[in-house]
Amino acid sequence: MRSSLNINVNGLLLLLCGVNLAGTLGYKPVIIVHGLFDGPKQFLMMSRLIQEAHPGTNVSVIDLYDNMASLKPLWVQVQGFKELLYPIMQEAENGVHLICFSQGGLICRGLLSTLPDHNVQSFISLSSPQAGQYGDTDILKMVFPHYLKARVFHVCYSSVGQKWSICNFWNDPHQRERFLKSSNYLALLNGERPHREMTEWRKNFLRINKLVLIGGPDDGVITPWESSHFGFYDINETIVEMKNQEWYGRDSFGLKTLHARGDLAVYVLSGVKHGYWHSNETVFRGCIEEWLT
């Protein structure tokens, strides 16, 4: 089902009374994109917190590729989400905010890179494996129950494997050449595998006013957890921080430029498990609320 679940009870009541508080206070619409095996119901608390902080805000939780359908290839999902998000953007004269959780953060990057006229003000990446995923987690075992992380590349770095979303961002540091040759999503987004749209995608991505990266060491799913801040393993499984990544140095998709502009905010929070980022009030108040004006 392709639809947008619009959770805006306060705004509806105000509009019925002839008052649009969101317009009065200048709150921009917020669009939420869910993660792997998720759907709109996981974001009821987030929607409520947004309404409490900024009454009347138009909050759209996109109801698409929910639950098992979230395993579809990421480029397929990008196209589907694009069809639903773009009309919301067009109606928002002053722009919109994106909150994208887990795998949804990578879908949002695909949207931002390929939409030349998007009007996203804040892109909030909430515990998303922006530099890839490499780890034996419960979610991995659900998808590949008979494989350890060291063997997943046999499946993921194949034409069949690339039809699964998790394989689109599987980044085995011990199989670098295979990743660069086979990855048809993450390697392209990062500009690690050159392609003719790189310049245009970089230009599109840099239309955002603020990139907000949120993650923490107790996540338990994003592996390494530093991937939520564009850090990742080298061949020895030692963390290479964002600023020391090759694609950051080359500024291949605009991250270095955003950082230099002062438009990159990074938050590290301990004690938050992966499934609780979007329902944790401390996370919302401390990391998200200020960017939703």
PDB file of C-alpha atoms in Angstrom:
ATOM      1  CA  MET A   1       0.000   0.000   0.000  1.00  0.00           C
ATOM      2  CA  ARG A   2       1.298   3.405  -0.960  1.00  0.00           C
ATOM      3  CA  SER A   3       0.051   6.096   1.351  1.00  0.00           C
ATOM      4  CA  SER A   4       1.130   8.782   3.762  1.00  0.00           C
ATOM      5  CA  LEU A   5      -0.088   8.380   7.336  1.00  0.00           C
ATOM      6  CA  ASN A   6      -0.656  11.954   8.430  1.00  0.00           C
ATOM      7  CA  ILE A   7      -0.642  12.280  12.209  1.00  0.00           C
ATOM      8  CA  ASN A   8      -1.776  15.821  12.888  1.00  0.00           C
ATOM      9  CA  VAL A   9      -4.678  15.781  15.350  1.00  0.00           C
ATOM     10  CA  ASN A  10      -3.816  19.127  16.939  1.00  0.00           C
ATOM     11  CA  GLY A  11      -3.343  20.757  13.551  1.00  0.00           C
ATOM     12  CA  LEU A  12      -6.678  19.373  12.341  1.00  0.00           C
ATOM     13  CA  LEU A  13      -8.553  20.810  15.298  1.00  0.00           C
ATOM     14  CA  LEU A  14      -6.899  24.186  14.839  1.00  0.00           C
ATOM     15  CA  LEU A  15      -7.709  24.244  11.134  1.00  0.00           C
ATOM     16  CA  LEU A  16     -11.340  23.410  11.883  1.00  0.00           C
ATOM     17  CA  CYS A  17     -11.374  26.425  14.174  1.00  0.00           C
ATOM     18  CA  GLY A  18      -9.952  28.583  11.421  1.00  0.00           C
ATOM     19  CA  VAL A  19      -6.449  28.802  12.898  1.00  0.00           C
ATOM     20  CA  ASN A  20      -3.325  27.237  11.379  1.00  0.00           C
ATOM     21  CA  LEU A  21      -0.883  27.402  14.264  1.00  0.00           C
ATOM     22  CA  ALA A  22       1.869  25.695  12.256  1.00  0.00           C
ATOM     23  CA  GLY A  23       1.677  28.461   9.680  1.00  0.00           C
ATOM     24  CA  THR A  24       1.543  31.125  12.378  1.00  0.00           C
ATOM     25  CA  LEU A  25       4.634  29.864  14.140  1.00  0.00           C
ATOM     26  CA  GLY A  26       6.446  28.819  10.990  1.00  0.00           C
ATOM     27  CA  TYR A  27       6.814  25.127  11.748  1.00  0.00           C
ATOM     28  CA  LYS A  28       7.758  23.276   8.607  1.00  0.00           C
ATOM     29  CA  PRO A  29       6.211  19.886   7.754  1.00  0.00           C
ATOM     30  CA  VAL A  30       8.053  16.844   9.069  1.00  0.00           C
ATOM     31  CA  ILE A  31       8.352  13.654   7.017  1.00  0.00           C
ATOM     32  CA  ILE A  32       9.374  10.407   8.737  1.00  0.00           C
ATOM     33  CA  VAL A  33      10.846   7.429   6.866  1.00  0.00           C
ATOM     34  CA  HIS A  34      10.965   4.127   8.762  1.00  0.00           C
ATOM     35  CA  GLY A  35      13.676   1.487   8.863  1.00  0.00           C
ATOM     36  CA  LEU A  36      14.092  -2.222   8.177  1.00  0.00           C
ATOM     37  CA  PHE A  37      11.110  -4.333   9.357  1.00  0.00           C
ATOM     38  CA  ASP A  38       9.369  -1.178  10.622  1.00  0.00           C
ATOM     39  CA  GLY A  39       6.251   0.731   9.662  1.00  0.00           C
ATOM     40  CA  PRO A  40       4.262   3.806  10.730  1.00  0.00           C
ATOM     41  CA  LYS A  41       3.084   2.363  14.053  1.00  0.00           C
ATOM     42  CA  GLN A  42       6.635   2.490  15.435  1.00  0.00           C
ATOM     43  CA  PHE A  43       6.580   6.284  15.141  1.00  0.00           C
ATOM     44  CA  LEU A  44       3.452   7.194  17.091  1.00  0.00           C
ATOM     45  CA  MET A  45       5.562   8.375  20.031  1.00  0.00           C
ATOM     46  CA  MET A  46       7.832  10.449  17.788  1.00  0.00           C
ATOM     47  CA  SER A  47       4.810  12.060  16.176  1.00  0.00           C
ATOM     48  CA  ARG A  48       3.331  12.851  19.586  1.00  0.00           C
ATOM     49  CA  LEU A  49       6.575  14.407  20.802  1.00  0.00           C
ATOM     50  CA  ILE A  50       6.751  16.608  17.701  1.00  0.00           C
ATOM     51  CA  GLN A  51       3.151  17.756  18.244  1.00  0.00           C
ATOM     52  CA  GLU A  52       3.817  18.527  21.907  1.00  0.00           C
ATOM     53  CA  ALA A  53       6.930  20.540  21.069  1.00  0.00           C
ATOM     54  CA  HIS A  54       5.528  22.272  17.978  1.00  0.00           C
ATOM     55  CA  PRO A  55       1.706  22.166  18.015  1.00  0.00           C
ATOM     56  CA  GLY A  56       0.080  22.065  14.622  1.00  0.00           C
ATOM     57  CA  THR A  57       3.062  20.649  12.772  1.00  0.00           C
ATOM     58  CA  ASN A  58       2.115  18.550   9.762  1.00  0.00           C
ATOM     59  CA  VAL A  59       3.766  15.189  10.492  1.00  0.00           C
ATOM     60  CA  SER A  60       3.688  12.582   7.715  1.00  0.00           C
ATOM     61  CA  VAL A  61       4.855   9.057   8.546  1.00  0.00           C
ATOM     62  CA  ILE A  62       5.236   7.394   5.178  1.00  0.00           C
ATOM     63  CA  ASP A  63       3.349   4.105   4.981  1.00  0.00           C
ATOM     64  CA  LEU A  64       5.280   2.238   2.329  1.00  0.00           C
ATOM     65  CA  TYR A  65       7.514  -0.853   2.120  1.00  0.00           C
ATOM     66  CA  ASP A  66       6.577  -1.794   5.671  1.00  0.00           C
ATOM     67  CA  ASN A  67       7.836  -4.813   7.583  1.00  0.00           C
ATOM     68  CA  MET A  68       9.038  -7.613   5.234  1.00  0.00           C
ATOM     69  CA  ALA A  69       8.553  -5.366   2.193  1.00  0.00           C
ATOM     70  CA  SER A  70      11.410  -3.259   3.571  1.00  0.00           C
ATOM     71  CA  LEU A  71      13.781  -5.902   2.178  1.00  0.00           C
ATOM     72  CA  LYS A  72      13.091  -4.768  -1.379  1.00  0.00           C
ATOM     73  CA  PRO A  73      16.077  -3.209  -3.214  1.00  0.00           C
ATOM     74  CA  LEU A  74      16.827   0.295  -1.985  1.00  0.00           C
ATOM     75  CA  TRP A  75      16.616   1.931  -5.420  1.00  0.00           C
ATOM     76  CA  VAL A  76      13.113   0.481  -5.771  1.00  0.00           C
ATOM     77  CA  GLN A  77      12.217   1.908  -2.358  1.00  0.00           C
ATOM     78  CA  VAL A  78      13.753   5.279  -3.197  1.00  0.00           C
ATOM     79  CA  GLN A  79      11.512   5.571  -6.226  1.00  0.00           C
ATOM     80  CA  GLY A  80       8.423   4.613  -4.253  1.00  0.00           C
ATOM     81  CA  PHE A  81       9.155   7.008  -1.404  1.00  0.00           C
ATOM     82  CA  LYS A  82       9.972   9.737  -3.889  1.00  0.00           C
ATOM     83  CA  GLU A  83       6.490   9.485  -5.393  1.00  0.00           C
ATOM     84  CA  LEU A  84       4.922  10.064  -1.975  1.00  0.00           C
ATOM     85  CA  LEU A  85       7.348  12.635  -0.579  1.00  0.00           C
ATOM     86  CA  TYR A  86       7.574  14.912  -3.571  1.00  0.00           C
ATOM     87  CA  PRO A  87       3.974  16.183  -3.418  1.00  0.00           C
ATOM     88  CA  ILE A  88       4.437  17.017   0.280  1.00  0.00           C
ATOM     89  CA  MET A  89       7.572  18.983  -0.597  1.00  0.00           C
ATOM     90  CA  GLN A  90       5.798  20.837  -3.387  1.00  0.00           C
ATOM     91  CA  GLU A  91       3.060  21.996  -1.031  1.00  0.00           C
ATOM     92  CA  ALA A  92       5.588  23.219   1.573  1.00  0.00           C
ATOM     93  CA  GLU A  93       6.622  26.686   0.445  1.00  0.00           C
ATOM     94  CA  ASN A  94       9.302  27.022   3.124  1.00  0.00           C
ATOM     95  CA  GLY A  95      10.618  23.483   2.916  1.00  0.00           C
ATOM     96  CA  VAL A  96      10.348  20.296   4.969  1.00  0.00           C
ATOM     97  CA  HIS A  97      12.324  18.333   7.540  1.00  0.00           C
ATOM     98  CA  LEU A  98      13.260  14.664   7.112  1.00  0.00           C
ATOM     99  CA  ILE A  99      13.630  12.244  10.032  1.00  0.00           C
ATOM    100  CA  CYS A 100      14.959   8.953   8.679  1.00  0.00           C
ATOM    101  CA  PHE A 101      15.535   5.947  10.930  1.00  0.00           C
ATOM    102  CA  SER A 102      18.049   3.155  10.396  1.00  0.00           C
ATOM    103  CA  GLN A 103      17.780   1.809   6.831  1.00  0.00           C
ATOM    104  CA  GLY A 104      15.481   4.771   6.171  1.00  0.00           C
ATOM    105  CA  GLY A 105      18.468   7.075   6.495  1.00  0.00           C
ATOM    106  CA  LEU A 106      20.034   5.450   3.451  1.00  0.00           C
ATOM    107  CA  ILE A 107      16.758   5.668   1.545  1.00  0.00           C
ATOM    108  CA  CYS A 108      16.646   9.382   2.350  1.00  0.00           C
ATOM    109  CA  ARG A 109      20.164   9.847   1.045  1.00  0.00           C
ATOM    110  CA  GLY A 110      19.068   8.256  -2.205  1.00  0.00           C
ATOM    111  CA  LEU A 111      16.130  10.657  -2.360  1.00  0.00           C
ATOM    112  CA  LEU A 112      18.253  13.707  -1.608  1.00  0.00           C
ATOM    113  CA  SER A 113      20.897  12.718  -4.137  1.00  0.00           C
ATOM    114  CA  THR A 114      18.473  12.138  -7.000  1.00  0.00           C
ATOM    115  CA  LEU A 115      15.898  14.916  -6.435  1.00  0.00           C
ATOM    116  CA  PRO A 116      17.301  18.083  -8.063  1.00  0.00           C
ATOM    117  CA  ASP A 117      14.635  20.397  -6.658  1.00  0.00           C
ATOM    118  CA  HIS A 118      14.000  19.024  -3.174  1.00  0.00           C
ATOM    119  CA  ASN A 119      13.491  21.545  -0.379  1.00  0.00           C
ATOM    120  CA  VAL A 120      14.682  19.557   2.641  1.00  0.00           C
ATOM    121  CA  GLN A 121      15.907  21.888   5.371  1.00  0.00           C
ATOM    122  CA  SER A 122      17.070  19.398   8.010  1.00  0.00           C
ATOM    123  CA  PHE A 123      17.979  15.795   7.217  1.00  0.00           C
ATOM    124  CA  ILE A 124      18.018  13.963  10.545  1.00  0.00           C
ATOM    125  CA  SER A 125      19.708  10.576  10.238  1.00  0.00           C
ATOM    126  CA  LEU A 126      18.616   8.580  13.279  1.00  0.00           C
ATOM    127  CA  SER A 127      20.883   5.601  13.965  1.00  0.00           C
ATOM    128  CA  SER A 128      21.437   4.863  10.293  1.00  0.00           C
ATOM    129  CA  PRO A 129      24.325   2.793   8.859  1.00  0.00           C
ATOM    130  CA  GLN A 130      25.502   5.618   6.611  1.00  0.00           C
ATOM    131  CA  ALA A 131      28.910   4.058   5.998  1.00  0.00           C
ATOM    132  CA  GLY A 132      27.540   0.527   5.771  1.00  0.00           C
ATOM    133  CA  GLN A 133      26.897  -2.491   7.966  1.00  0.00           C
ATOM    134  CA  TYR A 134      29.190  -5.360   8.979  1.00  0.00           C
ATOM    135  CA  GLY A 135      28.265  -7.408  12.017  1.00  0.00           C
ATOM    136  CA  ASP A 136      26.568 -10.528  13.381  1.00  0.00           C
ATOM    137  CA  THR A 137      23.350  -9.014  14.692  1.00  0.00           C
ATOM    138  CA  ASP A 138      19.903 -10.463  15.359  1.00  0.00           C
ATOM    139  CA  ILE A 139      18.553  -8.711  12.257  1.00  0.00           C
ATOM    140  CA  LEU A 140      21.282 -10.247  10.105  1.00  0.00           C
ATOM    141  CA  LYS A 141      20.411 -13.683  11.445  1.00  0.00           C
ATOM    142  CA  MET A 142      16.772 -13.114  10.526  1.00  0.00           C
ATOM    143  CA  VAL A 143      17.753 -12.510   6.899  1.00  0.00           C
ATOM    144  CA  PHE A 144      20.710 -14.916   6.633  1.00  0.00           C
ATOM    145  CA  PRO A 145      20.251 -17.475   9.430  1.00  0.00           C
ATOM    146  CA  HIS A 146      23.012 -19.784   8.201  1.00  0.00           C
ATOM    147  CA  TYR A 147      25.727 -17.210   7.577  1.00  0.00           C
ATOM    148  CA  LEU A 148      28.278 -15.516   9.787  1.00  0.00           C
ATOM    149  CA  LYS A 149      29.323 -11.983   8.891  1.00  0.00           C
ATOM    150  CA  ALA A 150      32.536 -13.219   7.270  1.00  0.00           C
ATOM    151  CA  ARG A 151      30.526 -15.243   4.741  1.00  0.00           C
ATOM    152  CA  VAL A 152      27.622 -12.915   3.950  1.00  0.00           C
ATOM    153  CA  PHE A 153      29.554 -11.351   1.061  1.00  0.00           C
ATOM    154  CA  HIS A 154      29.100 -14.572  -0.923  1.00  0.00           C
ATOM    155  CA  VAL A 155      25.409 -13.736  -1.106  1.00  0.00           C
ATOM    156  CA  CYS A 156      25.394  -9.932  -0.920  1.00  0.00           C
ATOM    157  CA  TYR A 157      28.049  -9.315  -3.569  1.00  0.00           C
ATOM    158  CA  SER A 158      26.080 -11.080  -6.270  1.00  0.00           C
ATOM    159  CA  SER A 159      23.316 -10.003  -8.627  1.00  0.00           C
ATOM    160  CA  VAL A 160      20.832 -11.982  -6.546  1.00  0.00           C
ATOM    161  CA  GLY A 161      22.032 -10.523  -3.249  1.00  0.00           C
ATOM    162  CA  GLN A 162      21.755  -6.968  -4.490  1.00  0.00           C
ATOM    163  CA  LYS A 163      18.000  -7.527  -4.740  1.00  0.00           C
ATOM    164  CA  TRP A 164      17.879  -7.453  -0.911  1.00  0.00           C
ATOM    165  CA  SER A 165      18.019  -4.072   0.814  1.00  0.00           C
ATOM    166  CA  ILE A 166      20.438  -5.194   3.516  1.00  0.00           C
ATOM    167  CA  CYS A 167      22.913  -6.270   0.836  1.00  0.00           C
ATOM    168  CA  ASN A 168      22.736  -2.815  -0.747  1.00  0.00           C
ATOM    169  CA  PHE A 169      24.663  -1.448   2.246  1.00  0.00           C
ATOM    170  CA  TRP A 170      26.592  -4.536   3.366  1.00  0.00           C
ATOM    171  CA  ASN A 171      30.199  -3.326   3.550  1.00  0.00           C
ATOM    172  CA  ASP A 172      32.682  -6.100   4.230  1.00  0.00           C
ATOM    173  CA  PRO A 173      36.045  -4.447   4.996  1.00  0.00           C
ATOM    174  CA  HIS A 174      37.839  -7.673   4.053  1.00  0.00           C
ATOM    175  CA  GLN A 175      36.228  -7.782   0.601  1.00  0.00           C
ATOM    176  CA  ARG A 176      36.877  -4.252  -0.577  1.00  0.00           C
ATOM    177  CA  GLU A 177      37.247  -5.026  -4.284  1.00  0.00           C
ATOM    178  CA  ARG A 178      34.095  -7.131  -4.328  1.00  0.00           C
ATOM    179  CA  PHE A 179      32.174  -4.342  -2.572  1.00  0.00           C
ATOM    180  CA  LEU A 180      33.286  -1.705  -5.053  1.00  0.00           C
ATOM    181  CA  LYS A 181      32.470  -3.932  -8.001  1.00  0.00           C
ATOM    182  CA  SER A 182      29.134  -5.290  -6.772  1.00  0.00           C
ATOM    183  CA  SER A 183      27.500  -2.671  -4.543  1.00  0.00           C
ATOM    184  CA  ASN A 184      24.926  -0.869  -6.660  1.00  0.00           C
ATOM    185  CA  TYR A 185      23.731   1.453  -3.897  1.00  0.00           C
ATOM    186  CA  LEU A 186      26.105   2.463  -1.086  1.00  0.00           C
ATOM    187  CA  ALA A 187      29.244   2.511  -3.227  1.00  0.00           C
ATOM    188  CA  LEU A 188      27.434   4.811  -5.665  1.00  0.00           C
ATOM    189  CA  LEU A 189      26.001   7.121  -2.979  1.00  0.00           C
ATOM    190  CA  ASN A 190      29.429   7.525  -1.385  1.00  0.00           C
ATOM    191  CA  GLY A 191      31.091   8.100  -4.736  1.00  0.00           C
ATOM    192  CA  GLU A 192      33.397   5.185  -4.017  1.00  0.00           C
ATOM    193  CA  ARG A 193      32.589   3.787  -7.439  1.00  0.00           C
ATOM    194  CA  PRO A 194      32.685   6.656  -9.953  1.00  0.00           C
ATOM    195  CA  HIS A 195      29.601   7.215 -12.093  1.00  0.00           C
ATOM    196  CA  ARG A 196      28.426   9.926 -14.428  1.00  0.00           C
ATOM    197  CA  GLU A 197      25.796  11.355 -12.042  1.00  0.00           C
ATOM    198  CA  MET A 198      28.286  12.017  -9.221  1.00  0.00           C
ATOM    199  CA  THR A 199      28.509  15.776  -9.754  1.00  0.00           C
ATOM    200  CA  GLU A 200      24.741  16.171 -10.015  1.00  0.00           C
ATOM    201  CA  TRP A 201      24.070  13.974  -6.984  1.00  0.00           C
ATOM    202  CA  ARG A 202      26.553  15.987  -4.921  1.00  0.00           C
ATOM    203  CA  LYS A 203      24.873  19.227  -5.960  1.00  0.00           C
ATOM    204  CA  ASN A 204      21.456  17.847  -5.036  1.00  0.00           C
ATOM    205  CA  PHE A 205      22.610  16.551  -1.650  1.00  0.00           C
ATOM    206  CA  LEU A 206      24.114  19.931  -0.765  1.00  0.00           C
ATOM    207  CA  ARG A 207      20.691  21.577  -1.078  1.00  0.00           C
ATOM    208  CA  ILE A 208      19.993  20.561   2.532  1.00  0.00           C
ATOM    209  CA  ASN A 209      20.582  23.213   5.188  1.00  0.00           C
ATOM    210  CA  LYS A 210      21.552  20.845   7.984  1.00  0.00           C
ATOM    211  CA  LEU A 211      22.655  17.231   8.345  1.00  0.00           C
ATOM    212  CA  VAL A 212      22.078  15.776  11.813  1.00  0.00           C
ATOM    213  CA  LEU A 213      23.752  12.451  12.664  1.00  0.00           C
ATOM    214  CA  ILE A 214      22.550  10.580  15.758  1.00  0.00           C
ATOM    215  CA  GLY A 215      23.875   7.287  17.131  1.00  0.00           C
ATOM    216  CA  GLY A 216      25.555   5.644  20.083  1.00  0.00           C
ATOM    217  CA  PRO A 217      27.692   2.765  21.377  1.00  0.00           C
ATOM    218  CA  ASP A 218      24.856   0.748  22.909  1.00  0.00           C
ATOM    219  CA  ASP A 219      22.753   0.570  19.744  1.00  0.00           C
ATOM    220  CA  GLY A 220      23.287  -3.167  19.327  1.00  0.00           C
ATOM    221  CA  VAL A 221      22.299  -3.331  15.649  1.00  0.00           C
ATOM    222  CA  ILE A 222      24.258  -0.762  13.644  1.00  0.00           C
ATOM    223  CA  THR A 223      27.717  -2.302  13.360  1.00  0.00           C
ATOM    224  CA  PRO A 224      30.006  -0.632  13.817  1.00  0.00           C
ATOM    225  CA  TRP A 225      27.854   1.909  15.634  1.00  0.00           C
ATOM    226  CA  GLU A 226      30.179   4.637  14.329  1.00  0.00           C
ATOM    227  CA  SER A 227      28.664   4.030  10.904  1.00  0.00           C
ATOM    228  CA  SER A 228      25.814   6.263  12.080  1.00  0.00           C
ATOM    229  CA  HIS A 229      28.429   9.060  11.994  1.00  0.00           C
ATOM    230  CA  PHE A 230      30.051   7.932   8.723  1.00  0.00           C
ATOM    231  CA  GLY A 231      32.841   6.064  10.508  1.00  0.00           C
ATOM    232  CA  PHE A 232      33.714   2.507   9.519  1.00  0.00           C
ATOM    233  CA  TYR A 233      36.142  -0.396   9.825  1.00  0.00           C
ATOM    234  CA  ASP A 234      39.392  -0.694   7.956  1.00  0.00           C
ATOM    235  CA  ILE A 235      40.707  -4.109   6.929  1.00  0.00           C
ATOM    236  CA  ASN A 236      41.848  -4.732  10.532  1.00  0.00           C
ATOM    237  CA  GLU A 237      38.361  -3.831  11.842  1.00  0.00           C
ATOM    238  CA  THR A 238      39.767  -0.685  13.414  1.00  0.00           C
ATOM    239  CA  ILE A 239      37.429   2.291  13.240  1.00  0.00           C
ATOM    240  CA  VAL A 240      38.326   4.985  10.727  1.00  0.00           C
ATOM    241  CA  GLU A 241      36.491   8.174  11.647  1.00  0.00           C
ATOM    242  CA  MET A 242      34.480  10.164   9.134  1.00  0.00           C
ATOM    243  CA  LYS A 243      37.142  12.823   8.535  1.00  0.00           C
ATOM    244  CA  ASN A 244      39.702  10.139   7.675  1.00  0.00           C
ATOM    245  CA  GLN A 245      37.554   8.361   5.120  1.00  0.00           C
ATOM    246  CA  GLU A 246      38.786   8.656   1.527  1.00  0.00           C
ATOM    247  CA  TRP A 247      35.434   9.825   0.192  1.00  0.00           C
ATOM    248  CA  TYR A 248      35.329  12.551   2.861  1.00  0.00           C
ATOM    249  CA  GLY A 249      38.754  13.798   1.796  1.00  0.00           C
ATOM    250  CA  ARG A 250      37.656  13.848  -1.833  1.00  0.00           C
ATOM    251  CA  ASP A 251      34.328  15.405  -0.833  1.00  0.00           C
ATOM    252  CA  SER A 252      32.770  13.005  -3.302  1.00  0.00           C
ATOM    253  CA  PHE A 253      29.156  13.546  -2.206  1.00  0.00           C
ATOM    254  CA  GLY A 254      29.410  16.830  -0.302  1.00  0.00           C
ATOM    255  CA  LEU A 255      29.918  15.737   3.319  1.00  0.00           C
ATOM    256  CA  LYS A 256      33.161  17.677   3.724  1.00  0.00           C
ATOM    257  CA  THR A 257      31.508  20.790   2.296  1.00  0.00           C
ATOM    258  CA  LEU A 258      28.581  20.464   4.715  1.00  0.00           C
ATOM    259  CA  HIS A 259      31.044  20.134   7.575  1.00  0.00           C
ATOM    260  CA  ALA A 260      33.023  23.170   6.437  1.00  0.00           C
ATOM    261  CA  ARG A 261      29.789  25.157   6.110  1.00  0.00           C
ATOM    262  CA  GLY A 262      28.979  24.434   9.747  1.00  0.00           C
ATOM    263  CA  ASP A 263      25.911  22.495   8.667  1.00  0.00           C
ATOM    264  CA  LEU A 264      26.785  19.150  10.250  1.00  0.00           C
ATOM    265  CA  ALA A 265      25.617  18.266  13.775  1.00  0.00           C
ATOM    266  CA  VAL A 266      26.782  15.022  15.398  1.00  0.00           C
ATOM    267  CA  TYR A 267      25.244  13.487  18.535  1.00  0.00           C
ATOM    268  CA  VAL A 268      26.523  10.503  20.527  1.00  0.00           C
ATOM    269  CA  LEU A 269      24.179   9.067  23.149  1.00  0.00           C
ATOM    270  CA  SER A 270      24.901   6.073  25.388  1.00  0.00           C
ATOM    271  CA  GLY A 271      22.322   3.674  26.753  1.00  0.00           C
ATOM    272  CA  VAL A 272      19.929   3.701  23.780  1.00  0.00           C
ATOM    273  CA  LYS A 273      19.108   0.395  22.074  1.00  0.00           C
ATOM    274  CA  HIS A 274      18.374   0.418  18.359  1.00  0.00           C
ATOM    275  CA  GLY A 275      14.623  -0.043  18.593  1.00  0.00           C
ATOM    276  CA  TYR A 276      14.182   2.840  21.040  1.00  0.00           C
ATOM    277  CA  TRP A 277      15.754   5.806  19.270  1.00  0.00           C
ATOM    278  CA  HIS A 278      12.444   6.990  17.871  1.00  0.00           C
ATOM    279  CA  SER A 279      10.519   6.656  21.155  1.00  0.00           C
ATOM    280  CA  ASN A 280      13.137   8.069  23.544  1.00  0.00           C
ATOM    281  CA  GLU A 281      12.134  11.517  24.781  1.00  0.00           C
ATOM    282  CA  THR A 282      15.715  12.393  25.762  1.00  0.00           C
ATOM    283  CA  VAL A 283      16.841  11.718  22.186  1.00  0.00           C
ATOM    284  CA  PHE A 284      14.057  13.900  20.830  1.00  0.00           C
ATOM    285  CA  ARG A 285      14.538  16.801  23.228  1.00  0.00           C
ATOM    286  CA  GLY A 286      18.326  16.779  23.059  1.00  0.00           C
ATOM    287  CA  CYS A 287      19.025  15.924  19.425  1.00  0.00           C
ATOM    288  CA  ILE A 288      15.991  16.498  17.221  1.00  0.00           C
ATOM    289  CA  GLU A 289      13.593  19.138  18.507  1.00  0.00           C
ATOM    290  CA  GLU A 290      15.727  22.199  17.795  1.00  0.00           C
ATOM    291  CA  TRP A 291      16.077  21.307  14.102  1.00  0.00           C
ATOM    292  CA  LEU A 292      12.328  21.127  13.439  1.00  0.00           C
ATOM    293  CA  THR A 293      11.478  24.826  13.340  1.00  0.00           C
TER     294      THR A 293
END
